[in-house]
CSV table of C-alpha atoms in Angstrom, one decimal:
chain,number,residue,atom,x,y,z
A,1,UNK,CA,20.0,-5.0,52.7
A,2,UNK,CA,18.6,-8.2,51.2
A,3,UNK,CA,16.6,-9.9,53.9
A,4,UNK,CA,14.5,-11.8,51.4
A,5,UNK,CA,17.1,-13.4,49.2
A,6,UNK,CA,16.6,-11.3,46.0
A,7,UNK,CA,12.8,-11.3,46.1
A,8,UNK,CA,12.2,-7.6,45.4
A,9,UNK,CA,8.4,-7.9,46.0
A,10,UNK,CA,9.1,-9.4,49.5
A,11,UNK,CA,11.8,-6.8,50.2
A,12,UNK,CA,9.4,-4.0,49.3
A,13,UNK,CA,6.8,-5.4,51.7
A,14,UNK,CA,9.4,-5.6,54.4
A,15,UNK,CA,10.8,-2.1,53.9
A,16,UNK,CA,7.5,-0.3,53.3
A,17,UNK,CA,6.7,0.5,56.9
A,18,UNK,CA,10.4,1.1,57.7
A,19,UNK,CA,10.8,3.7,54.9
A,20,UNK,CA,8.2,6.0,56.2
A,21,UNK,CA,9.8,9.2,57.5
A,22,UNK,CA,9.0,10.9,60.8
A,23,UNK,CA,6.9,8.0,62.1
A,24,UNK,CA,4.0,8.9,59.9
A,25,UNK,CA,1.2,6.4,59.3
A,26,UNK,CA,0.2,5.4,55.8
A,27,UNK,CA,-3.4,4.7,54.6
A,28,UNK,CA,-4.0,1.3,53.0
A,29,UNK,CA,-3.8,2.9,49.5
A,30,UNK,CA,-0.5,4.6,50.4
A,31,UNK,CA,0.9,1.3,51.8
A,32,UNK,CA,0.1,-0.4,48.5
A,33,UNK,CA,1.7,2.4,46.6
A,34,UNK,CA,4.7,2.4,48.9
A,35,UNK,CA,5.3,-1.3,48.2
A,36,UNK,CA,5.1,-0.7,44.4
A,37,UNK,CA,7.4,2.4,44.6
A,38,UNK,CA,10.0,0.5,46.7
A,39,UNK,CA,9.9,-2.5,44.4
A,40,UNK,CA,10.8,-0.1,41.5
A,41,UNK,CA,13.6,1.6,43.3
A,42,UNK,CA,15.0,-1.7,44.6
A,43,UNK,CA,15.0,-2.9,41.0
A,44,UNK,CA,17.0,0.2,40.1
A,45,UNK,CA,19.6,-0.7,42.7
A,46,UNK,CA,18.7,2.0,45.3
A,47,UNK,CA,18.2,1.2,49.0
A,48,UNK,CA,15.2,2.2,51.0
A,49,UNK,CA,15.4,4.3,54.0
A,50,UNK,CA,15.3,2.1,57.1
A,51,UNK,CA,14.0,3.6,60.3
A,52,UNK,CA,15.6,0.9,62.3
A,53,UNK,CA,19.1,1.5,60.8
A,54,UNK,CA,18.5,5.3,61.1
A,55,UNK,CA,18.3,4.8,64.8
A,56,UNK,CA,21.9,3.6,64.6
A,57,UNK,CA,23.0,6.6,62.4
A,58,UNK,CA,22.6,5.0,59.0
A,59,UNK,CA,20.1,7.5,57.5
A,60,UNK,CA,20.7,7.2,53.8
A,61,UNK,CA,18.0,5.8,51.4
A,62,UNK,CA,14.7,6.4,49.7
A,63,UNK,CA,12.2,7.7,52.2
A,64,UNK,CA,8.4,8.0,51.9
A,65,UNK,CA,6.0,10.5,53.4
A,66,UNK,CA,2.2,10.9,53.1
A,67,UNK,CA,1.1,14.0,51.3
A,68,UNK,CA,-1.0,16.2,53.7
A,69,UNK,CA,-4.6,16.4,52.6
A,70,UNK,CA,-4.2,13.5,50.1
A,71,UNK,CA,-4.9,10.0,51.5
A,72,UNK,CA,-3.5,8.2,48.5
A,73,UNK,CA,-0.3,10.1,47.4
A,74,UNK,CA,3.2,9.7,48.6
A,75,UNK,CA,6.2,12.0,48.5
A,76,UNK,CA,9.3,10.0,47.6
A,77,UNK,CA,12.6,11.6,48.8
A,78,UNK,CA,16.3,10.8,49.0
A,79,UNK,CA,17.7,10.9,52.5
A,80,UNK,CA,21.3,11.9,52.4
A,81,UNK,CA,23.8,10.7,55.0
A,82,UNK,CA,23.6,13.4,57.6
A,83,UNK,CA,27.2,12.8,58.8
A,84,UNK,CA,28.6,13.0,55.3
A,85,UNK,CA,26.6,16.1,54.6
A,86,UNK,CA,28.3,18.0,57.4
A,87,UNK,CA,31.6,17.7,55.5
A,88,UNK,CA,30.2,19.2,52.3
A,89,UNK,CA,29.3,22.7,51.3
A,90,UNK,CA,25.6,23.5,51.5
A,91,UNK,CA,25.3,24.1,47.8
A,92,UNK,CA,26.8,20.7,47.0
A,93,UNK,CA,24.4,19.0,49.4
A,94,UNK,CA,21.5,20.8,47.7
A,95,UNK,CA,22.8,19.8,44.2
A,96,UNK,CA,23.1,16.2,45.3
A,97,UNK,CA,19.6,16.2,46.8
A,98,UNK,CA,18.2,17.8,43.6
A,99,UNK,CA,20.0,15.3,41.4
A,100,UNK,CA,18.7,12.3,43.4
A,101,UNK,CA,15.2,13.6,43.3
A,102,UNK,CA,15.4,14.0,39.5
A,103,UNK,CA,16.8,10.5,39.3
A,104,UNK,CA,13.8,9.2,41.3
A,105,UNK,CA,11.4,11.1,39.1
A,106,UNK,CA,13.0,9.5,36.0
A,107,UNK,CA,13.0,6.0,37.5
A,108,UNK,CA,9.4,6.2,38.7
A,109,UNK,CA,8.2,7.7,35.4
A,110,UNK,CA,10.0,4.8,33.5
A,111,UNK,CA,8.1,2.4,35.7
A,112,UNK,CA,4.9,4.2,34.6
A,113,UNK,CA,3.9,5.7,38.0
A,114,UNK,CA,1.6,8.7,37.9
A,115,UNK,CA,3.9,11.5,39.1
A,116,UNK,CA,2.5,15.0,40.0
A,117,UNK,CA,4.0,17.8,37.9
A,118,UNK,CA,6.5,19.8,40.0
A,119,UNK,CA,10.0,21.3,39.9
A,120,UNK,CA,12.6,18.9,38.8
A,121,UNK,CA,14.8,19.1,41.9
A,122,UNK,CA,12.0,18.5,44.4
A,123,UNK,CA,11.0,15.2,45.8
A,124,UNK,CA,8.5,13.7,43.4
A,125,UNK,CA,4.9,13.1,44.6
A,126,UNK,CA,3.5,9.8,43.3
A,127,UNK,CA,-0.2,9.8,42.9
A,128,UNK,CA,-0.8,6.3,41.6
A,129,UNK,CA,0.5,3.2,39.9
A,130,UNK,CA,-0.3,4.5,36.4
A,131,UNK,CA,-1.3,7.8,35.0
A,132,UNK,CA,-5.0,7.9,34.0
A,133,UNK,CA,-5.6,8.2,30.2
A,134,UNK,CA,-7.4,11.3,29.0
C-alpha cells in the first residue's frame, strides 16, 4: 500500500482518485478535501479504498463519495470486505460498520476537520479542513 515510500502527502494524492466510490467525479474542492482526509487516515494507519484493487476483489478501505447537492463536502465511509461479510451475521456486519464510522468520525475530528453533525454510526460527512469559528 505504500507506493510513495512513506510520504503520506504523496500517498494521499495518489489514492484520492482511486478512493472515490462508484466512479463518481469530485469537484476541485472535494479533491483537495479528499487528499487531506486520506492523509489523516493514512497517518492513523488505515488504508484507503482502491478502485483498482477492488476490481480484483480487494474491496476493504476508506472510501469517499461526493455529497449530493453539495459541491464541497465528502462522505467518508468504511468499505468492509464483502467476501468476509458473507460469513458474518448481518447484525455483526452492521456493528462493525458503525464502529468504523465512529472511529473515522473521531480520527477526523482529532485532525480538526469540520464534520457535519449526524448519528454516530453513520459515515461522517466532512465539510471542510477546519470548522469555522462562531
